């Protein structure tokens, strides 16, 4: 094989750390952006918040006693407000910032000391299994029964029901403890009377039965409630009160008392432990109507403004190649790029939000039925940016409007042609379907075909399968499931 040297030219896209940082900050939500800024403030001495006091630390005696230098290149930068504002723009750019590698400016170094930025976050709430384990630990169960109980607790789902048949669990335990069904059932009965009562039931009916049996015998409506749960829970769910009265032999007062008691019970006793923790959304911008015009204002709390500390910037000297000065220059360079990236993010967010508001003024004034069709490409063309940039800046970003706090993505919707040649957004169609279903006669609910015909009468050409898909997305049941029989009128004596 003969060796030879060849010269080739090629093009390659290399993302510098500055560009990587700008793209990453662009897609961060408000909470993560604040955490990123907090870490940068702790790791970079050159950065400070704009709302902090302007009092800079006084220079040390060693600094004040230094002889005056005559060479302008040796003058300290930032010795006055003007120099500090320039942020050392005349400094040579650090070559490491031009290389397509990860830099400290892209991934902020973690603080080595000081308080943990996450130490004030709310702790995880107690789980259902932990709550049951605590009660079993203080009980007087034997070691054998405790092992059976642990297996049963592990099989309880988030609703508080037993996720597996009792026979299947018994077979699992039989290989280890040789436990029979009666023994497992006895331990399960003990668990079902722990807090919350009814935990470990097979279904909602059993959970309600256990809870009503645990009530004092003299509780008003207890026996009637038990009969309703055992024999007429389905009729109760469908609102067939007359059927309940006839089949169970209850008068109207007794049935009402039983229903009142059942409403105080919980068919899913474990649901209280599986509720997600409430997380508050910080809007990235506010939309207000000022002098008849909709205006967008960036929320300063969602993106705090940063600046370079003028005192530390004044310590950077030109032509000094010491290790300390190199570190100061690196921090100054990183601070400049971070501030520039944050300003670029805020400007992009402002322009995109303003464009969305201008396109969706009808929605802000009239509601969802006036939502206009809008896709990423429309906004990208309006602000002269790439669609990927619009996608990043609109993901997990929220806008506080008179209609509520909404995600940017809420304003984007595909379109459906109308009879007059125009377009109607999918959001507006869903709002119309919701309005029609809310106003329907429950004894004669609108089918998907009738909803489709009604929309076509309004000039919106949409297929029946599309209406069915929108209905399912909104969680609206079919017309068969929505039908409610009319309650017969009692004959006057």
Coordinates of C-alpha atoms in Angstrom, one line a residue:
X1 CA 0.0 0.0 0.0
X2 CA 1.4 3.4 -1.0
X3 CA 1.1 6.3 1.4
X4 CA 0.3 9.7 0.1
X5 CA -0.8 13.1 1.5
X6 CA -4.0 14.6 0.2
X7 CA -5.5 18.0 0.8
X8 CA -9.3 18.2 1.2
X9 CA -11.7 21.0 1.9
X10 CA -15.0 20.5 3.8
X11 CA -17.5 22.5 5.8
X12 CA -18.4 21.6 9.3
X13 CA -20.8 23.3 11.7
X14 CA -19.2 23.8 15.1
X15 CA -21.3 25.1 18.0
X16 CA -19.2 27.4 20.2
X17 CA -19.9 27.4 23.9
X18 CA -21.5 30.8 23.5
X19 CA -24.0 29.4 21.1
X20 CA -24.6 26.4 23.2
X21 CA -25.2 28.6 26.2
X22 CA -27.7 30.8 24.4
X23 CA -29.7 27.8 23.0
X24 CA -29.8 26.2 26.4
X25 CA -31.0 29.4 28.2
X26 CA -33.6 29.9 25.5
X27 CA -35.5 26.7 26.3
X28 CA -35.2 26.9 30.1
X29 CA -38.5 27.5 32.0
X30 CA -38.6 30.3 34.6
X31 CA -37.9 28.1 37.6
X32 CA -34.9 26.4 36.1
X33 CA -33.6 29.8 34.7
X34 CA -33.6 31.3 38.2
X35 CA -31.7 28.3 39.5
X36 CA -29.2 28.7 36.7
X37 CA -28.8 32.4 37.5
X38 CA -28.4 31.7 41.2
X39 CA -25.6 29.2 40.5
X40 CA -23.9 31.6 38.2
X41 CA -24.0 34.3 40.9
X42 CA -22.4 31.9 43.4
X43 CA -19.6 30.7 41.0
X44 CA -18.7 34.0 39.2
X45 CA -17.5 36.9 41.3
X46 CA -18.0 39.3 38.4
X47 CA -21.8 38.9 38.4
X48 CA -24.4 40.6 40.6
X49 CA -28.1 41.4 40.4
X50 CA -29.0 44.9 39.1
X51 CA -31.4 45.5 42.1
X52 CA -28.5 45.0 44.6
X53 CA -27.1 48.0 46.4
X54 CA -24.6 50.0 44.4
X55 CA -22.1 50.1 47.3
X56 CA -18.9 48.3 46.2
X57 CA -16.4 47.0 48.7
X58 CA -13.7 49.5 49.5
X59 CA -10.3 48.8 48.0
X60 CA -7.7 47.6 50.4
X61 CA -4.8 49.7 51.6
X62 CA -2.4 47.8 49.4
X63 CA -4.5 48.8 46.4
X64 CA -4.6 52.5 47.4
X65 CA -1.0 52.7 48.2
X66 CA 0.2 51.4 44.8
X67 CA 2.1 54.0 42.8
X68 CA 0.4 55.7 39.9
X69 CA 1.1 54.1 36.5
X70 CA 1.7 56.3 33.5
X71 CA 1.2 53.7 30.8
X72 CA -2.5 53.7 29.8
X73 CA -2.4 50.0 29.0
X74 CA -1.5 49.4 32.7
X75 CA -4.5 51.5 34.0
X76 CA -7.1 49.3 35.8
X77 CA -10.3 48.9 33.9
X78 CA -13.6 49.8 35.6
X79 CA -12.0 52.6 37.7
X80 CA -15.1 54.7 37.0
X81 CA -18.7 54.0 36.0
X82 CA -18.0 54.4 32.3
X83 CA -15.2 51.8 32.2
X84 CA -17.3 49.4 34.3
X85 CA -20.2 49.7 31.9
X86 CA -18.0 48.8 29.0
X87 CA -17.3 45.5 30.7
X88 CA -13.8 45.3 29.3
X89 CA -15.0 45.2 25.7
X90 CA -11.5 46.0 24.5
X91 CA -10.0 42.9 26.1
X92 CA -8.8 40.2 23.8
X93 CA -11.3 37.3 23.6
X94 CA -10.2 34.2 25.3
X95 CA -9.4 31.6 22.7
X96 CA -10.9 28.9 24.7
X97 CA -14.3 30.5 24.1
X98 CA -14.0 30.1 20.4
X99 CA -13.4 26.3 20.6
X100 CA -16.4 24.0 20.2
X101 CA -16.0 22.4 23.6
X102 CA -17.9 22.6 26.9
X103 CA -16.9 25.6 29.0
X104 CA -17.6 26.8 32.4
X105 CA -19.8 29.5 30.9
X106 CA -22.1 26.8 29.4
X107 CA -22.2 24.5 32.4
X108 CA -22.0 26.6 35.6
X109 CA -19.7 25.0 38.2
X110 CA -21.5 23.8 41.2
X111 CA -20.9 25.8 44.4
X112 CA -18.4 24.2 46.8
X113 CA -19.8 26.0 49.8
X114 CA -22.7 28.0 51.1
X115 CA -26.3 27.0 51.3
X116 CA -27.8 24.4 49.0
X117 CA -30.0 26.2 46.4
X118 CA -32.5 23.4 46.8
X119 CA -32.5 23.2 50.6
X120 CA -35.8 25.3 50.8
X121 CA -37.8 23.1 48.5
X122 CA -40.8 21.2 49.9
X123 CA -40.1 17.6 50.9
X124 CA -41.8 14.7 49.4
X125 CA -45.2 13.9 50.9
X126 CA -45.7 10.7 52.8
X127 CA -46.8 7.8 50.6
X128 CA -49.6 5.4 51.2
X129 CA -47.3 2.5 51.7
X130 CA -45.1 4.4 54.2
X131 CA -48.3 5.3 56.1
X132 CA -49.4 1.7 56.3
X133 CA -45.9 0.5 57.2
X134 CA -45.8 2.9 60.1
X135 CA -49.1 1.5 61.5
X136 CA -48.0 -2.1 61.0
X137 CA -44.7 -1.4 62.8
X138 CA -46.5 -0.3 66.0
X139 CA -49.1 -3.1 65.7
X140 CA -48.8 -6.4 67.6
X141 CA -48.7 -8.7 64.6
X142 CA -46.5 -11.7 64.7
X143 CA -43.5 -12.0 62.4
X144 CA -45.4 -14.4 60.2
X145 CA -48.5 -12.1 59.9
X146 CA -46.2 -9.1 59.4
X147 CA -44.6 -10.8 56.4
X148 CA -48.1 -11.5 54.9
X149 CA -49.1 -7.9 55.6
X150 CA -46.0 -6.6 53.9
X151 CA -46.9 -8.6 50.8
X152 CA -50.5 -7.3 50.8
X153 CA -49.4 -3.7 51.3
X154 CA -47.1 -3.9 48.3
X155 CA -50.0 -5.1 46.2
X156 CA -52.2 -2.0 47.1
X157 CA -52.4 0.5 44.2
X158 CA -52.5 4.3 44.4
X159 CA -56.3 4.3 44.7
X160 CA -56.1 2.1 47.8
X161 CA -57.5 -1.1 46.2
X162 CA -55.8 -4.5 46.0
X163 CA -54.3 -4.7 42.6
X164 CA -54.1 -8.5 42.5
X165 CA -56.6 -11.2 43.3
X166 CA -56.3 -12.6 46.8
X167 CA -55.8 -16.1 45.5
X168 CA -52.9 -15.0 43.4
X169 CA -51.2 -13.4 46.5
X170 CA -51.9 -16.5 48.5
X171 CA -50.1 -18.7 46.0
X172 CA -47.1 -16.3 46.1
X173 CA -47.1 -16.6 49.9
X174 CA -47.6 -20.3 49.9
X175 CA -44.2 -20.9 48.4
X176 CA -42.6 -19.0 51.3
X177 CA -44.8 -19.4 54.3
X178 CA -47.3 -22.2 53.4
X179 CA -50.1 -19.7 54.2
X180 CA -53.6 -20.6 53.2
X181 CA -56.3 -18.3 51.9
X182 CA -58.1 -18.0 55.3
X183 CA -54.9 -16.8 57.0
X184 CA -54.2 -14.3 54.3
X185 CA -57.8 -13.1 54.4
X186 CA -57.6 -12.6 58.2
X187 CA -54.5 -10.4 57.8
X188 CA -56.2 -8.5 55.0
X189 CA -59.2 -7.8 57.2
X190 CA -56.8 -6.3 59.8
X191 CA -55.2 -4.0 57.1
X192 CA -58.6 -2.9 55.9
X193 CA -59.4 -1.4 59.3
X194 CA -56.2 0.6 59.4
X195 CA -56.2 4.3 58.5
X196 CA -57.7 5.1 56.1
X197 CA -60.5 2.6 56.7
X198 CA -61.3 0.5 53.6
X199 CA -57.8 0.3 52.4
X200 CA -56.9 -2.9 50.6
X201 CA -60.5 -3.5 49.3
X202 CA -61.0 -5.4 46.0
X203 CA -63.1 -2.6 44.5
X204 CA -65.1 0.6 45.4
X205 CA -68.1 -1.4 46.6
X206 CA -66.1 -3.3 49.1
X207 CA -64.3 -0.2 50.3
X208 CA -67.6 1.6 50.9
X209 CA -69.1 -1.4 52.6
X210 CA -66.1 -1.7 55.0
X211 CA -66.4 2.0 55.8
X212 CA -70.1 2.0 56.5
X213 CA -69.8 -1.2 58.6
X214 CA -67.2 0.6 60.7
X215 CA -69.7 3.3 61.7
X216 CA -71.5 3.1 65.0
X217 CA -74.7 1.0 64.8
X218 CA -76.9 4.0 65.7
X219 CA -75.7 6.1 62.8
X220 CA -78.8 7.5 61.0
X221 CA -79.2 5.9 57.6
X222 CA -76.4 3.3 58.1
X223 CA -78.5 0.2 57.2
X224 CA -80.1 1.9 54.2
X225 CA -76.7 3.1 53.0
X226 CA -75.4 -0.4 53.2
X227 CA -78.2 -1.7 51.1
X228 CA -77.7 1.0 48.5
X229 CA -74.0 0.2 48.3
X230 CA -74.5 -3.6 48.1
X231 CA -77.5 -3.6 45.7
X232 CA -77.9 -0.3 43.9
X233 CA -74.6 1.5 43.6
X234 CA -74.9 1.5 39.8
X235 CA -78.4 3.0 39.9
X236 CA -77.1 5.6 42.3
X237 CA -74.3 6.6 39.9
X238 CA -76.9 6.9 37.1
X239 CA -79.2 9.0 39.2
X240 CA -82.1 6.5 39.0
X241 CA -83.6 7.4 42.4
X242 CA -87.0 6.1 41.6
X243 CA -85.6 2.7 40.8
X244 CA -83.7 2.6 44.0
X245 CA -86.9 3.4 46.0
X246 CA -88.8 0.7 44.3
X247 CA -86.2 -2.1 44.3
X248 CA -85.0 -1.5 47.8
X249 CA -88.3 -0.5 49.4
X250 CA -87.1 2.8 50.6
X251 CA -89.1 6.0 50.9
X252 CA -87.7 9.4 49.7
X253 CA -86.5 10.5 53.1
X254 CA -84.7 7.3 53.9
X255 CA -83.0 7.3 50.5
X256 CA -81.9 10.9 50.9
X257 CA -80.4 10.1 54.3
X258 CA -78.6 7.1 52.9
X259 CA -77.2 9.1 49.9
X260 CA -76.0 11.8 52.3
X261 CA -74.1 9.2 54.3
X262 CA -72.6 7.6 51.3
X263 CA -71.3 11.0 50.0
X264 CA -69.2 11.2 53.2
X265 CA -67.4 8.0 52.4
X266 CA -64.5 7.5 50.0
X267 CA -64.6 4.7 47.4
X268 CA -60.9 5.2 46.8
X269 CA -59.4 5.6 50.2
X270 CA -55.8 5.8 48.9
X271 CA -56.4 8.7 46.6
X272 CA -55.6 11.3 49.3
X273 CA -52.0 10.0 49.4
X274 CA -51.5 10.0 45.6
X275 CA -52.5 13.6 44.9
X276 CA -49.6 15.4 43.1
X277 CA -47.9 18.2 44.9
X278 CA -49.1 21.6 43.9
X279 CA -46.5 23.5 41.9
X280 CA -47.1 27.2 41.2
X281 CA -46.4 28.5 37.7
X282 CA -44.4 31.7 37.4
X283 CA -45.5 33.5 34.2
X284 CA -42.8 34.6 31.9
X285 CA -44.7 37.6 30.7
X286 CA -47.9 39.6 31.4
X287 CA -50.4 40.7 28.8
X288 CA -52.4 43.8 29.5
X289 CA -54.7 46.0 27.5
X290 CA -53.4 49.6 27.6
X291 CA -55.2 52.4 25.8
X292 CA -57.1 49.9 23.6
X293 CA -53.9 48.0 22.6
X294 CA -52.7 44.7 23.9
X295 CA -49.1 45.0 25.3
X296 CA -46.6 42.4 26.6
X297 CA -44.4 42.9 29.5
X298 CA -41.6 40.5 30.6
X299 CA -41.9 39.4 34.2
X300 CA -38.7 40.6 35.9
X301 CA -39.1 37.9 38.6
X302 CA -38.9 35.2 35.9
X303 CA -35.6 36.5 34.5
X304 CA -33.6 38.7 37.0
X305 CA -31.3 41.2 35.3
X306 CA -27.6 40.8 35.9
X307 CA -24.7 43.2 35.6
X308 CA -20.9 43.1 36.1
X309 CA -19.6 44.1 39.4
X310 CA -17.7 47.4 38.7
X311 CA -15.1 46.9 41.5
X312 CA -14.0 43.4 40.5
X313 CA -14.0 44.5 36.8
X314 CA -11.6 47.3 37.8
X315 CA -9.1 44.7 39.0
X316 CA -8.5 43.3 35.5
X317 CA -5.3 44.8 34.1
X318 CA -4.2 44.8 30.5
X319 CA -1.0 43.0 29.7
X320 CA -0.9 41.2 33.0
X321 CA -0.5 37.4 32.5
X322 CA -0.6 36.4 36.2
X323 CA -2.8 33.4 37.2
X324 CA -5.1 35.6 39.3
X325 CA -5.6 38.1 36.5
X326 CA -6.2 35.3 34.0
X327 CA -8.9 33.9 36.3
X328 CA -10.5 37.4 36.5
X329 CA -10.5 37.7 32.7
X330 CA -12.1 34.3 32.4
X331 CA -14.9 35.2 34.8
X332 CA -15.4 38.6 33.1
X333 CA -15.7 36.9 29.7
X334 CA -18.1 34.4 31.1
X335 CA -20.2 37.1 32.7
X336 CA -20.3 39.1 29.5
X337 CA -21.6 36.1 27.5
X338 CA -24.2 35.2 30.2
X339 CA -25.6 38.7 30.3
X340 CA -25.7 38.8 26.5
X341 CA -27.4 35.4 26.3
X342 CA -30.0 36.5 28.9
X343 CA -30.7 39.7 27.0
X344 CA -31.1 37.8 23.8
X345 CA -33.5 35.4 25.5
X346 CA -35.6 38.2 26.9
X347 CA -35.7 40.0 23.5
X348 CA -36.7 36.8 21.7
X349 CA -39.4 36.1 24.3
X350 CA -40.8 39.6 24.0
X351 CA -41.0 39.5 20.2
X352 CA -42.5 36.0 20.1
X353 CA -45.1 36.9 22.8
X354 CA -46.0 40.1 21.1
X355 CA -46.5 38.4 17.8
X356 CA -48.7 35.7 19.4
X357 CA -50.8 38.3 21.2
X358 CA -51.3 40.3 18.0
X359 CA -52.5 37.2 16.2
X360 CA -54.8 36.1 19.0
X361 CA -56.5 39.4 20.0
X362 CA -59.9 37.9 19.3
X363 CA -59.3 35.1 21.7
X364 CA -58.2 37.5 24.5
X365 CA -61.4 39.5 23.9
X366 CA -64.0 36.9 23.1
X367 CA -62.8 33.5 24.3
X368 CA -61.8 30.2 22.9
X369 CA -64.4 30.1 20.1
X370 CA -62.5 33.1 18.6
X371 CA -59.1 31.4 18.6
X372 CA -57.4 31.8 15.3
X373 CA -55.3 29.1 13.5
X374 CA -51.6 29.6 14.3
X375 CA -48.6 27.4 13.7
X376 CA -44.9 27.8 14.5
X377 CA -44.1 28.7 10.9
X378 CA -46.4 31.8 11.1
X379 CA -44.6 33.2 14.1
X380 CA -41.1 32.3 12.7
X381 CA -41.9 34.2 9.6
X382 CA -43.2 37.2 11.5
X383 CA -40.1 37.5 13.8
X384 CA -37.7 36.3 11.1
X385 CA -36.4 33.4 13.1
X386 CA -36.1 29.6 12.6
X387 CA -39.0 27.4 13.6
X388 CA -36.7 25.5 16.0
X389 CA -36.0 28.7 17.9
X390 CA -39.7 29.4 18.2
X391 CA -40.3 25.9 19.4
X392 CA -37.7 26.3 22.1
X393 CA -38.9 29.7 23.3
X394 CA -42.5 28.6 23.5
X395 CA -42.0 25.3 25.4
X396 CA -42.8 25.5 29.1
X397 CA -43.2 29.3 28.9
X398 CA -46.4 30.8 30.3
X399 CA -48.3 34.0 29.7
X400 CA -50.5 35.7 32.2
X401 CA -53.6 37.0 30.4
X402 CA -57.1 38.1 31.3
X403 CA -58.2 34.6 30.3
X404 CA -55.8 33.1 32.9
X405 CA -52.2 31.9 32.9
X406 CA -51.7 29.9 29.7
X407 CA -48.8 28.2 28.1
X408 CA -47.5 29.6 24.9
X409 CA -48.3 26.4 23.1
X410 CA -52.0 26.9 24.0
X411 CA -52.2 29.7 21.4
X412 CA -51.0 27.4 18.6
X413 CA -53.7 25.4 16.8
X414 CA -54.2 23.7 13.4
X415 CA -56.9 24.8 11.1
X416 CA -60.0 23.4 9.4
X417 CA -61.5 25.0 6.3
X418 CA -64.8 26.8 6.5
X419 CA -67.7 27.1 4.0
X420 CA -66.7 30.7 3.1
X421 CA -63.2 29.7 2.2
X422 CA -61.7 30.8 5.5
X423 CA -60.1 28.8 8.3
X424 CA -61.2 27.8 11.8
X425 CA -58.8 26.6 14.5
X426 CA -59.1 23.3 16.2
X427 CA -59.3 25.0 19.6
X428 CA -62.3 27.0 18.5
X429 CA -64.0 23.8 17.2
X430 CA -63.4 22.1 20.6
X431 CA -64.9 25.1 22.4
X432 CA -68.0 24.9 20.1
X433 CA -68.4 21.2 20.8
X434 CA -68.1 21.8 24.5
X435 CA -70.7 24.5 24.3
X436 CA -73.1 22.3 22.4
X437 CA -72.7 19.4 24.8
X438 CA -73.3 21.7 27.8
X439 CA -76.5 23.0 26.4
X440 CA -77.9 19.6 25.2
X441 CA -80.9 17.8 26.7
X442 CA -79.5 15.1 29.0
X443 CA -82.4 12.8 28.0
X444 CA -81.5 13.3 24.3
X445 CA -77.8 13.9 24.1
X446 CA -76.2 15.0 20.8
X447 CA -74.5 12.2 18.9
X448 CA -71.2 12.7 17.0
X449 CA -73.2 12.8 13.7
X450 CA -75.5 15.5 15.1
X451 CA -72.6 17.5 16.4
X452 CA -70.9 17.2 13.0
X453 CA -74.1 18.4 11.2
X454 CA -74.5 21.4 13.6
X455 CA -70.9 22.5 13.0
X456 CA -71.5 22.2 9.2
X457 CA -74.6 24.3 9.6
X458 CA -72.3 26.9 11.2
X459 CA -70.0 26.8 8.1
X460 CA -67.3 24.5 9.6
X461 CA -66.6 21.4 7.5
X462 CA -65.3 18.7 9.8
X463 CA -65.6 15.0 9.6
X464 CA -67.5 12.9 12.2
X465 CA -64.3 11.0 13.2
X466 CA -62.6 14.4 13.9
X467 CA -65.5 15.4 16.2
X468 CA -65.2 12.1 18.0
X469 CA -61.5 12.6 18.4
X470 CA -61.9 16.1 19.8
X471 CA -64.7 14.9 22.1
X472 CA -62.5 12.1 23.5
X473 CA -59.5 14.5 24.0
X474 CA -61.8 16.8 26.1
X475 CA -62.9 13.8 28.2
X476 CA -66.5 14.0 27.1
X477 CA -68.3 10.7 27.1
X478 CA -70.3 9.3 24.1
X479 CA -73.9 10.2 23.7
X480 CA -74.9 6.7 25.0
X481 CA -73.0 7.3 28.2
X482 CA -74.2 10.8 28.6
X483 CA -77.9 9.8 28.3
X484 CA -79.9 10.3 31.5
X485 CA -83.4 8.9 31.8
X486 CA -86.1 11.3 32.7
X487 CA -87.3 10.9 36.3
X488 CA -91.0 10.1 36.2
X489 CA -93.3 12.6 38.0
X490 CA -95.1 11.3 41.0
X491 CA -98.8 11.1 40.7
X492 CA -100.7 13.5 42.7
X493 CA -103.1 11.9 45.2

